[in-house]
Amino acid sequence: MKKILYSIFLFGVALSITSCLHDDDKIFGTPAAERIEQAVDSDKTLLESASNGWELHLWTGEQYSSGGYTYLMRFKNNKVTVGSDFAPSGHYSTSSYDVIKDQGPVLTINTYNEIFHELATPTMSDDDGEQQDYEFVIMRTTPDSIYLKGKKWGNKMVMTRLADSVNWDNRIAVLNSMVDNLKVNYNVFVTGKKMGSVNLDPSRVMKITTDSATQKMPFYITATGIHLLNPVSIDGKTCQNFNYDDEAMTLTCSDAGASEVVFNAIFMKYEDYAGSYKLNYDKGASLSVKLVPAGDGKTYNLVGLMNNVPMKLNYNKNDGTLSWLSQDIGTLSNGDHVWLAAWDIADGGYLYFDPKFGLTLSLDADAPGTTLLFKSFSPYSDFATDSFILWEVTSTGSSVGQFSGILFTNKSNRLRYLNSMVKTN
């Protein structure tokens, strides 16, 4: 009896499924495959209907772990022309595109595009590049918006129709300028009270550090400042959009009820570095030196450290710091070279005859006056530097040994544990 009832049950289920399938066709009027085909054609028509193209704020990194980039995209005759905020104004790349069938319509940039595939291209350090998608599931559309989801990394984003009045060159030039002008490090103030600090990472992730919490949030760059992926709370104020004032070097929240949230840049302009300093090193020792502009707007000469031998320091426009790197400071009569070599005393005394290693000088925003702090500068996280030493090297790059022919003004060939430089005038 149980077997008979079970058979009747299965038969009923089969009839139900068959009925549902027939009802599905009745409800939608056409089979699923045909509906997808229609959606593909409709989406392609929509893409090519925008005579001035579309603007896409594309989020990178798995689970939005990296920042956003703006693309301008014009679709026509199975080709797409692309510009971006990380490419120069007036520089565009054209390649093929398609809308293909999957479980729904998928937009694919299916041949190499110099600009659009830049962040998706593998590098020596990361097989996934910046983890940017170049195939997107089309989730839904309106006449002026196309809602996308990255097929590989899963981030959601919206492509919006550009008005015919938008000039691509001008739009990208404004974004390029904002990219160049934004600073890296800021102090956070709410109603004039310092609450913490902010770092805008090159991967376009904002890190906000206060006494109560540390928050990280991806952002993309706008014509007026930055837009965060999601709002953040700073001292009870909800912030997502910030306007940048280049003259004041501030980012001010533009969201309702949060205009008291202001980020002040921790930044030294090129001309601000000129002057006399007290260079502090090795347990209270100090030397009197000067930073003298080299006249090119890019470098400084550090004088007074060695008689008649200036040291070259490079100005970094993006973060307002100075880099003091390993450098060849002279050639001896035998053809050997004297190097100011970056030195890592704390981790074993390693030497670096390579201008990729050295120290940076950055403003200490919490100290009165102008105090510059030394920090290690190295292309590798496992290698640090804290000192300099004079070293003789052959013309072929072989080490000879410590050089003592010309000394620093402290009568030594060593500058151990560099700490800070304090401006004295």
GROMACS .gro file of C-alpha atoms in nm:
model
  425
    1MET     CA    1   0.000   0.000   0.000
    2LYS     CA    2   0.283   0.237   0.092
    3LYS     CA    3   0.450   0.168  -0.246
    4ILE     CA    4   0.122   0.246  -0.429
    5LEU     CA    5   0.080   0.575  -0.239
    6TYR     CA    6   0.446   0.667  -0.302
    7SER     CA    7   0.406   0.599  -0.677
    8ILE     CA    8   0.091   0.811  -0.688
    9PHE     CA    9   0.285   1.088  -0.507
   10LEU     CA   10   0.573   1.080  -0.760
   11PHE     CA   11   0.328   1.084  -1.048
   12GLY     CA   12   0.162   1.391  -0.898
   13VAL     CA   13   0.496   1.567  -0.859
   14ALA     CA   14   0.584   1.493  -1.222
   15LEU     CA   15   0.250   1.634  -1.338
   16SER     CA   16   0.306   1.940  -1.119
   17ILE     CA   17   0.653   2.007  -1.263
   18THR     CA   18   0.527   1.962  -1.619
   19SER     CA   19   0.239   2.195  -1.544
   20CYS     CA   20   0.476   2.455  -1.398
   21LEU     CA   21   0.697   2.442  -1.705
   22HIS     CA   22   0.397   2.493  -1.931
   23ASP     CA   23   0.267   2.769  -1.704
   24ASP     CA   24   0.612   2.936  -1.719
   25ASP     CA   25   0.589   2.960  -2.096
   26LYS     CA   26   0.230   3.087  -2.067
   27ILE     CA   27   0.328   3.354  -1.810
   28PHE     CA   28   0.631   3.482  -2.001
   29GLY     CA   29   0.492   3.411  -2.345
   30THR     CA   30   0.826   3.281  -2.481
   31PRO     CA   31   1.076   3.013  -2.379
   32ALA     CA   32   1.359   3.111  -2.143
   33ALA     CA   33   1.629   3.079  -2.411
   34GLU     CA   34   1.439   3.313  -2.639
   35ARG     CA   35   1.388   3.564  -2.358
   36ILE     CA   36   1.765   3.571  -2.292
   37GLU     CA   37   1.827   3.624  -2.663
   38GLN     CA   38   1.585   3.916  -2.660
   39ALA     CA   39   1.753   4.062  -2.351
   40VAL     CA   40   2.095   4.038  -2.517
   41ASP     CA   41   1.970   4.226  -2.824
   42SER     CA   42   1.791   4.483  -2.609
   43ASP     CA   43   2.094   4.548  -2.388
   44LYS     CA   44   2.325   4.587  -2.686
   45THR     CA   45   2.084   4.833  -2.845
   46LEU     CA   46   2.071   5.027  -2.517
   47LEU     CA   47   2.452   5.042  -2.491
   48GLU     CA   48   2.487   5.178  -2.844
   49SER     CA   49   2.196   5.422  -2.804
   50ALA     CA   50   2.409   5.656  -2.588
   51SER     CA   51   2.569   5.882  -2.849
   52ASN     CA   52   2.814   6.030  -2.595
   53GLY     CA   53   2.866   5.704  -2.409
   54TRP     CA   54   2.844   5.597  -2.047
   55GLU     CA   55   3.028   5.663  -1.721
   56LEU     CA   56   3.122   5.364  -1.506
   57HIS     CA   57   3.256   5.381  -1.149
   58LEU     CA   58   3.418   5.038  -1.130
   59TRP     CA   59   3.510   4.883  -0.793
   60THR     CA   60   3.817   4.660  -0.785
   61GLY     CA   61   3.940   4.393  -0.546
   62GLU     CA   62   3.759   4.084  -0.423
   63GLN     CA   63   3.473   4.185  -0.191
   64TYR     CA   64   3.551   4.554  -0.259
   65SER     CA   65   3.899   4.524  -0.104
   66SER     CA   66   4.042   4.796  -0.333
   67GLY     CA   67   3.922   5.126  -0.468
   68GLY     CA   68   3.712   5.259  -0.752
   69TYR     CA   69   3.811   5.392  -1.095
   70THR     CA   70   3.609   5.600  -1.339
   71TYR     CA   71   3.576   5.491  -1.701
   72LEU     CA   72   3.409   5.673  -1.990
   73MET     CA   73   3.286   5.417  -2.246
   74ARG     CA   74   3.126   5.466  -2.587
   75PHE     CA   75   2.979   5.161  -2.766
   76LYS     CA   76   2.927   5.157  -3.142
   77ASN     CA   77   2.922   4.888  -3.410
   78ASN     CA   78   3.059   4.619  -3.178
   79LYS     CA   79   3.349   4.845  -3.071
   80VAL     CA   80   3.403   5.024  -2.741
   81THR     CA   81   3.618   5.335  -2.689
   82VAL     CA   82   3.746   5.383  -2.334
   83GLY     CA   83   3.901   5.665  -2.131
   84SER     CA   84   3.978   5.669  -1.759
   85ASP     CA   85   4.081   5.888  -1.467
   86PHE     CA   86   4.420   5.708  -1.453
   87ALA     CA   87   4.494   5.774  -1.822
   88PRO     CA   88   4.578   6.121  -1.960
   89SER     CA   89   4.301   6.338  -2.098
   90GLY     CA   90   4.274   6.287  -2.473
   91HIS     CA   91   4.418   5.935  -2.456
   92TYR     CA   92   4.160   5.670  -2.546
   93SER     CA   93   4.167   5.304  -2.646
   94THR     CA   94   3.927   5.118  -2.877
   95SER     CA   95   3.864   4.744  -2.886
   96SER     CA   96   3.584   4.497  -2.948
   97TYR     CA   97   3.302   4.424  -2.708
   98ASP     CA   98   2.997   4.201  -2.705
   99VAL     CA   99   2.688   4.114  -2.505
  100ILE     CA  100   2.675   3.737  -2.479
  101LYS     CA  101   2.437   3.475  -2.341
  102ASP     CA  102   2.514   3.301  -2.016
  103GLN     CA  103   2.249   3.246  -1.750
  104GLY     CA  104   2.159   3.601  -1.851
  105PRO     CA  105   2.311   3.878  -2.063
  106VAL     CA  106   2.685   3.938  -2.001
  107LEU     CA  107   2.879   4.245  -2.118
  108THR     CA  108   3.234   4.144  -2.215
  109ILE     CA  109   3.527   4.354  -2.335
  110ASN     CA  110   3.651   4.060  -2.537
  111THR     CA  111   3.967   4.190  -2.705
  112TYR     CA  112   4.259   4.365  -2.536
  113ASN     CA  113   4.194   4.728  -2.448
  114GLU     CA  114   4.502   4.918  -2.334
  115ILE     CA  115   4.307   5.123  -2.078
  116PHE     CA  116   4.025   4.896  -1.967
  117HIS     CA  117   4.242   4.588  -1.917
  118GLU     CA  118   4.525   4.778  -1.743
  119LEU     CA  119   4.409   4.695  -1.389
  120ALA     CA  120   4.315   4.338  -1.481
  121THR     CA  121   4.660   4.257  -1.623
  122PRO     CA  122   4.876   4.024  -1.407
  123THR     CA  123   5.193   4.171  -1.258
  124MET     CA  124   5.513   4.022  -1.117
  125SER     CA  125   5.373   4.062  -0.766
  126ASP     CA  126   5.011   3.962  -0.829
  127ASP     CA  127   4.873   3.715  -1.082
  128ASP     CA  128   4.532   3.884  -1.058
  129GLY     CA  129   4.656   4.239  -1.113
  130GLU     CA  130   4.427   4.482  -0.931
  131GLN     CA  131   4.143   4.228  -0.945
  132GLN     CA  132   3.932   4.420  -1.194
  133ASP     CA  133   3.655   4.250  -1.388
  134TYR     CA  134   3.618   4.290  -1.764
  135GLU     CA  135   3.306   4.072  -1.793
  136PHE     CA  136   2.986   4.182  -1.621
  137VAL     CA  137   2.648   4.025  -1.563
  138ILE     CA  138   2.381   4.277  -1.665
  139MET     CA  139   2.143   4.261  -1.369
  140ARG     CA  140   1.887   4.518  -1.480
  141THR     CA  141   1.857   4.830  -1.691
  142THR     CA  142   1.671   5.158  -1.721
  143PRO     CA  143   1.699   5.401  -2.014
  144ASP     CA  144   1.981   5.587  -1.835
  145SER     CA  145   2.138   5.325  -1.604
  146ILE     CA  146   2.281   4.976  -1.642
  147TYR     CA  147   2.330   4.776  -1.322
  148LEU     CA  148   2.628   4.541  -1.341
  149LYS     CA  149   2.794   4.271  -1.134
  150GLY     CA  150   3.153   4.163  -1.199
  151LYS     CA  151   3.149   3.806  -1.324
  152LYS     CA  152   3.473   3.701  -1.151
  153TRP     CA  153   3.511   3.927  -0.846
  154GLY     CA  154   3.141   3.989  -0.782
  155ASN     CA  155   3.144   4.364  -0.713
  156LYS     CA  156   2.830   4.556  -0.807
  157MET     CA  157   2.839   4.888  -0.991
  158VAL     CA  158   2.627   5.117  -1.208
  159MET     CA  159   2.693   5.253  -1.557
  160THR     CA  160   2.512   5.583  -1.622
  161ARG     CA  161   2.437   5.754  -1.951
  162LEU     CA  162   2.649   6.063  -2.024
  163ALA     CA  163   2.470   6.377  -2.133
  164ASP     CA  164   2.554   6.492  -2.485
  165SER     CA  165   2.695   6.814  -2.337
  166VAL     CA  166   2.975   6.631  -2.149
  167ASN     CA  167   3.315   6.683  -2.312
  168TRP     CA  168   3.529   6.373  -2.256
  169ASP     CA  169   3.861   6.560  -2.262
  170ASN     CA  170   3.739   6.813  -2.006
  171ARG     CA  171   3.578   6.552  -1.781
  172ILE     CA  172   3.893   6.341  -1.765
  173ALA     CA  173   4.122   6.645  -1.730
  174VAL     CA  174   3.929   6.750  -1.417
  175LEU     CA  175   3.960   6.398  -1.273
  176ASN     CA  176   4.332   6.384  -1.363
  177SER     CA  177   4.383   6.713  -1.180
  178MET     CA  178   4.204   6.584  -0.871
  179VAL     CA  179   4.415   6.266  -0.876
  180ASP     CA  180   4.731   6.481  -0.885
  181ASN     CA  181   4.621   6.732  -0.621
  182LEU     CA  182   4.479   6.507  -0.349
  183LYS     CA  183   4.722   6.456  -0.062
  184VAL     CA  184   4.796   6.128   0.111
  185ASN     CA  185   4.791   6.198   0.486
  186TYR     CA  186   4.549   6.413   0.687
  187ASN     CA  187   4.451   6.499   1.042
  188VAL     CA  188   4.080   6.459   1.120
  189PHE     CA  189   3.898   6.750   1.284
  190VAL     CA  190   3.534   6.761   1.397
  191THR     CA  191   3.410   7.107   1.493
  192GLY     CA  192   3.773   7.215   1.527
  193LYS     CA  193   3.875   6.930   1.759
  194LYS     CA  194   4.136   6.682   1.642
  195MET     CA  195   3.989   6.331   1.637
  196GLY     CA  196   4.248   6.121   1.453
  197SER     CA  197   4.416   6.074   1.118
  198VAL     CA  198   4.337   5.965   0.762
  199ASN     CA  199   4.549   5.796   0.497
  200LEU     CA  200   4.445   5.776   0.131
  201ASP     CA  201   4.623   5.466   0.007
  202PRO     CA  202   4.740   5.453  -0.359
  203SER     CA  203   4.498   5.161  -0.407
  204ARG     CA  204   4.221   5.413  -0.329
  205VAL     CA  205   4.128   5.286   0.013
  206MET     CA  206   4.073   5.538   0.293
  207LYS     CA  207   4.203   5.439   0.637
  208ILE     CA  208   4.051   5.641   0.922
  209THR     CA  209   4.218   5.606   1.263
  210THR     CA  210   4.060   5.754   1.576
  211ASP     CA  211   4.087   5.676   1.946
  212SER     CA  212   3.777   5.458   1.925
  213ALA     CA  213   3.826   5.267   1.598
  214THR     CA  214   4.009   5.210   1.272
  215GLN     CA  215   3.797   5.200   0.959
  216LYS     CA  216   3.887   5.119   0.598
  217MET     CA  217   3.667   5.218   0.306
  218PRO     CA  218   3.729   5.214  -0.073
  219PHE     CA  219   3.666   5.537  -0.264
  220TYR     CA  220   3.663   5.673  -0.616
  221ILE     CA  221   3.771   6.020  -0.723
  222THR     CA  222   3.513   6.275  -0.835
  223ALA     CA  223   3.538   6.615  -1.002
  224THR     CA  224   3.508   6.778  -0.658
  225GLY     CA  225   3.683   6.529  -0.428
  226ILE     CA  226   3.609   6.168  -0.332
  227HIS     CA  227   3.310   5.937  -0.288
  228LEU     CA  228   3.322   5.643  -0.045
  229LEU     CA  229   3.175   5.302  -0.129
  230ASN     CA  230   2.968   5.315   0.191
  231PRO     CA  231   2.918   5.586   0.455
  232VAL     CA  232   3.149   5.594   0.758
  233SER     CA  233   3.078   5.734   1.104
  234ILE     CA  234   3.320   5.993   1.245
  235ASP     CA  235   3.235   6.121   1.592
  236GLY     CA  236   2.869   6.043   1.527
  237LYS     CA  237   2.865   6.215   1.186
  238THR     CA  238   2.778   6.009   0.877
  239CYS     CA  239   3.012   6.081   0.586
  240GLN     CA  240   3.033   5.949   0.231
  241ASN     CA  241   3.123   6.249   0.011
  242PHE     CA  242   3.410   6.494   0.052
  243ASN     CA  243   3.499   6.813  -0.135
  244TYR     CA  244   3.866   6.899  -0.179
  245ASP     CA  245   4.006   7.254  -0.147
  246ASP     CA  246   4.350   7.256  -0.307
  247GLU     CA  247   4.454   7.595  -0.169
  248ALA     CA  248   4.360   7.504   0.189
  249MET     CA  249   4.458   7.137   0.133
  250THR     CA  250   4.142   7.015   0.307
  251LEU     CA  251   3.875   6.752   0.246
  252THR     CA  252   3.540   6.861   0.388
  253CYS     CA  253   3.240   6.630   0.421
  254SER     CA  254   2.957   6.753   0.197
  255ASP     CA  255   2.683   6.528   0.341
  256ALA     CA  256   2.393   6.680   0.532
  257GLY     CA  257   2.471   6.740   0.898
  258ALA     CA  258   2.841   6.654   0.866
  259SER     CA  259   3.008   6.968   0.729
  260GLU     CA  260   3.202   6.999   1.059
  261VAL     CA  261   3.411   6.696   0.957
  262VAL     CA  262   3.728   6.831   0.794
  263PHE     CA  263   4.051   6.655   0.697
  264ASN     CA  264   4.358   6.884   0.705
  265ALA     CA  265   4.649   6.763   0.494
  266ILE     CA  266   4.979   6.681   0.664
  267PHE     CA  267   5.190   6.816   0.383
  268MET     CA  268   5.501   7.019   0.308
  269LYS     CA  269   5.516   7.215  -0.017
  270TYR     CA  270   5.846   7.213  -0.201
  271GLU     CA  271   5.941   7.565  -0.092
  272ASP     CA  272   5.854   7.494   0.273
  273TYR     CA  273   6.163   7.279   0.326
  274ALA     CA  274   6.422   7.554   0.266
  275GLY     CA  275   6.611   7.664   0.578
  276SER     CA  276   6.849   7.572   0.859
  277TYR     CA  277   6.797   7.261   1.069
  278LYS     CA  278   6.926   7.072   1.367
  279LEU     CA  279   6.980   6.712   1.252
  280ASN     CA  280   6.930   6.472   1.546
  281TYR     CA  281   7.078   6.121   1.549
  282ASP     CA  282   7.221   5.847   1.773
  283LYS     CA  283   7.116   5.906   2.135
  284GLY     CA  284   7.111   6.284   2.152
  285ALA     CA  285   7.386   6.375   1.903
  286SER     CA  286   7.312   6.656   1.656
  287LEU     CA  287   7.460   6.849   1.360
  288SER     CA  288   7.373   7.186   1.206
  289VAL     CA  289   7.273   7.156   0.838
  290LYS     CA  290   7.081   7.344   0.570
  291LEU     CA  291   6.830   7.238   0.305
  292VAL     CA  292   6.893   7.446  -0.008
  293PRO     CA  293   6.658   7.427  -0.311
  294ALA     CA  294   6.842   7.292  -0.616
  295GLY     CA  295   6.642   7.526  -0.841
  296ASP     CA  296   6.452   7.260  -1.035
  297GLY     CA  297   6.147   7.236  -0.808
  298LYS     CA  298   6.220   6.866  -0.760
  299THR     CA  299   6.537   6.830  -0.552
  300TYR     CA  300   6.718   6.978  -0.252
  301ASN     CA  301   7.083   6.989  -0.151
  302LEU     CA  302   7.161   6.900   0.210
  303VAL     CA  303   7.470   7.106   0.295
  304GLY     CA  304   7.685   7.122   0.607
  305LEU     CA  305   7.700   6.748   0.658
  306MET     CA  306   8.026   6.714   0.466
  307ASN     CA  307   8.260   6.996   0.365
  308ASN     CA  308   8.197   7.092   0.001
  309VAL     CA  309   7.996   6.772  -0.064
  310PRO     CA  310   7.619   6.832  -0.082
  311MET     CA  311   7.376   6.545  -0.049
  312LYS     CA  312   7.084   6.521  -0.292
  313LEU     CA  313   6.729   6.479  -0.160
  314ASN     CA  314   6.425   6.426  -0.385
  315TYR     CA  315   6.090   6.599  -0.329
  316ASN     CA  316   5.782   6.373  -0.358
  317LYS     CA  317   5.491   6.582  -0.484
  318ASN     CA  318   5.223   6.324  -0.407
  319ASP     CA  319   5.283   6.312  -0.031
  320GLY     CA  320   5.501   6.617   0.034
  321THR     CA  321   5.799   6.421   0.168
  322LEU     CA  322   6.170   6.423   0.095
  323SER     CA  323   6.361   6.108   0.003
  324TRP     CA  324   6.725   6.080   0.107
  325LEU     CA  325   6.854   5.777  -0.079
  326SER     CA  326   7.180   5.591  -0.124
  327GLN     CA  327   7.394   5.786  -0.370
  328ASP     CA  328   7.735   5.805  -0.534
  329ILE     CA  329   7.896   6.121  -0.391
  330GLY     CA  330   8.236   6.116  -0.561
  331THR     CA  331   8.504   5.937  -0.763
  332LEU     CA  332   8.855   5.876  -0.629
  333SER     CA  333   9.180   5.907  -0.827
  334ASN     CA  334   9.200   5.528  -0.855
  335GLY     CA  335   8.857   5.513  -1.018
  336ASP     CA  336   8.675   5.382  -0.712
  337HIS     CA  337   8.352   5.546  -0.600
  338VAL     CA  338   8.248   5.677  -0.261
  339TRP     CA  339   7.890   5.592  -0.172
  340LEU     CA  340   7.663   5.732   0.092
  341ALA     CA  341   7.514   5.389   0.162
  342ALA     CA  342   7.184   5.325   0.339
  343TRP     CA  343   7.255   5.114   0.644
  344ASP     CA  344   7.034   4.885   0.851
  345ILE     CA  345   7.200   4.866   1.192
  346ALA     CA  346   6.900   4.740   1.388
  347ASP     CA  347   6.855   4.430   1.172
  348GLY     CA  348   7.215   4.322   1.135
  349GLY     CA  349   7.413   4.598   0.965
  350TYR     CA  350   7.312   4.539   0.601
  351LEU     CA  351   7.437   4.794   0.344
  352TYR     CA  352   7.257   4.908   0.028
  353PHE     CA  353   7.448   5.062  -0.265
  354ASP     CA  354   7.121   5.113  -0.444
  355PRO     CA  355   6.918   5.437  -0.480
  356LYS     CA  356   6.601   5.240  -0.411
  357PHE     CA  357   6.698   5.235  -0.040
  358GLY     CA  358   6.732   5.516   0.209
  359LEU     CA  359   6.519   5.731   0.437
  360THR     CA  360   6.227   5.968   0.398
  361LEU     CA  361   6.161   6.294   0.581
  362SER     CA  362   5.802   6.385   0.662
  363LEU     CA  363   5.634   6.651   0.871
  364ASP     CA  364   5.548   6.570   1.232
  365ALA     CA  365   5.206   6.738   1.252
  366ASP     CA  366   5.194   6.703   1.632
  367ALA     CA  367   5.522   6.885   1.701
  368PRO     CA  368   5.546   7.265   1.730
  369GLY     CA  369   5.722   7.450   1.449
  370THR     CA  370   5.868   7.237   1.171
  371THR     CA  371   5.994   6.896   1.276
  372LEU     CA  372   6.079   6.637   1.012
  373LEU     CA  373   6.088   6.271   1.108
  374PHE     CA  374   6.309   6.008   0.946
  375LYS     CA  375   6.146   5.684   0.832
  376SER     CA  376   6.285   5.382   0.652
  377PHE     CA  377   6.248   5.381   0.274
  378SER     CA  378   6.274   5.044   0.102
  379PRO     CA  379   6.101   4.869  -0.189
  380TYR     CA  380   6.073   4.554   0.025
  381SER     CA  381   5.886   4.525   0.354
  382ASP     CA  382   6.144   4.281   0.492
  383PHE     CA  383   6.431   4.529   0.454
  384ALA     CA  384   6.454   4.843   0.666
  385THR     CA  385   6.708   5.126   0.694
  386ASP     CA  386   6.794   5.354   0.986
  387SER     CA  387   7.141   5.499   0.919
  388PHE     CA  388   7.402   5.599   0.660
  389ILE     CA  389   7.771   5.509   0.622
  390LEU     CA  390   8.044   5.614   0.377
  391TRP     CA  391   8.167   5.317   0.175
  392GLU     CA  392   8.421   5.266  -0.102
  393VAL     CA  393   8.313   5.065  -0.407
  394THR     CA  394   8.506   4.973  -0.721
  395SER     CA  395   8.399   5.088  -1.066
  396THR     CA  396   8.253   4.739  -1.119
  397GLY     CA  397   8.045   4.760  -0.801
  398SER     CA  398   8.257   4.544  -0.572
  399SER     CA  399   8.283   4.646  -0.207
  400VAL     CA  400   8.621   4.778  -0.088
  401GLY     CA  401   8.528   4.880   0.267
  402GLN     CA  402   8.453   5.176   0.490
  403PHE     CA  403   8.575   5.506   0.350
  404SER     CA  404   8.760   5.742   0.583
  405GLY     CA  405   8.924   5.988   0.342
  406ILE     CA  406   8.647   6.245   0.383
  407LEU     CA  407   8.434   6.243   0.696
  408PHE     CA  408   8.106   6.391   0.805
  409THR     CA  409   8.136   6.707   1.016
  410ASN     CA  410   8.098   6.485   1.323
  411LYS     CA  411   8.447   6.349   1.232
  412SER     CA  412   8.303   6.006   1.159
  413ASN     CA  413   8.211   5.812   0.847
  414ARG     CA  414   7.883   5.710   1.010
  415LEU     CA  415   7.545   5.866   1.081
  416ARG     CA  416   7.379   5.619   1.317
  417TYR     CA  417   7.008   5.600   1.391
  418LEU     CA  418   6.886   5.917   1.222
  419ASN     CA  419   6.591   6.052   1.417
  420SER     CA  420   6.469   6.397   1.310
  421MET     CA  421   6.547   6.738   1.167
  422VAL     CA  422   6.413   7.045   1.349
  423LYS     CA  423   6.394   7.375   1.164
  424THR     CA  424   6.579   7.656   1.340
  425ASN     CA  425   6.495   7.948   1.110
   0.00000   0.00000   0.00000
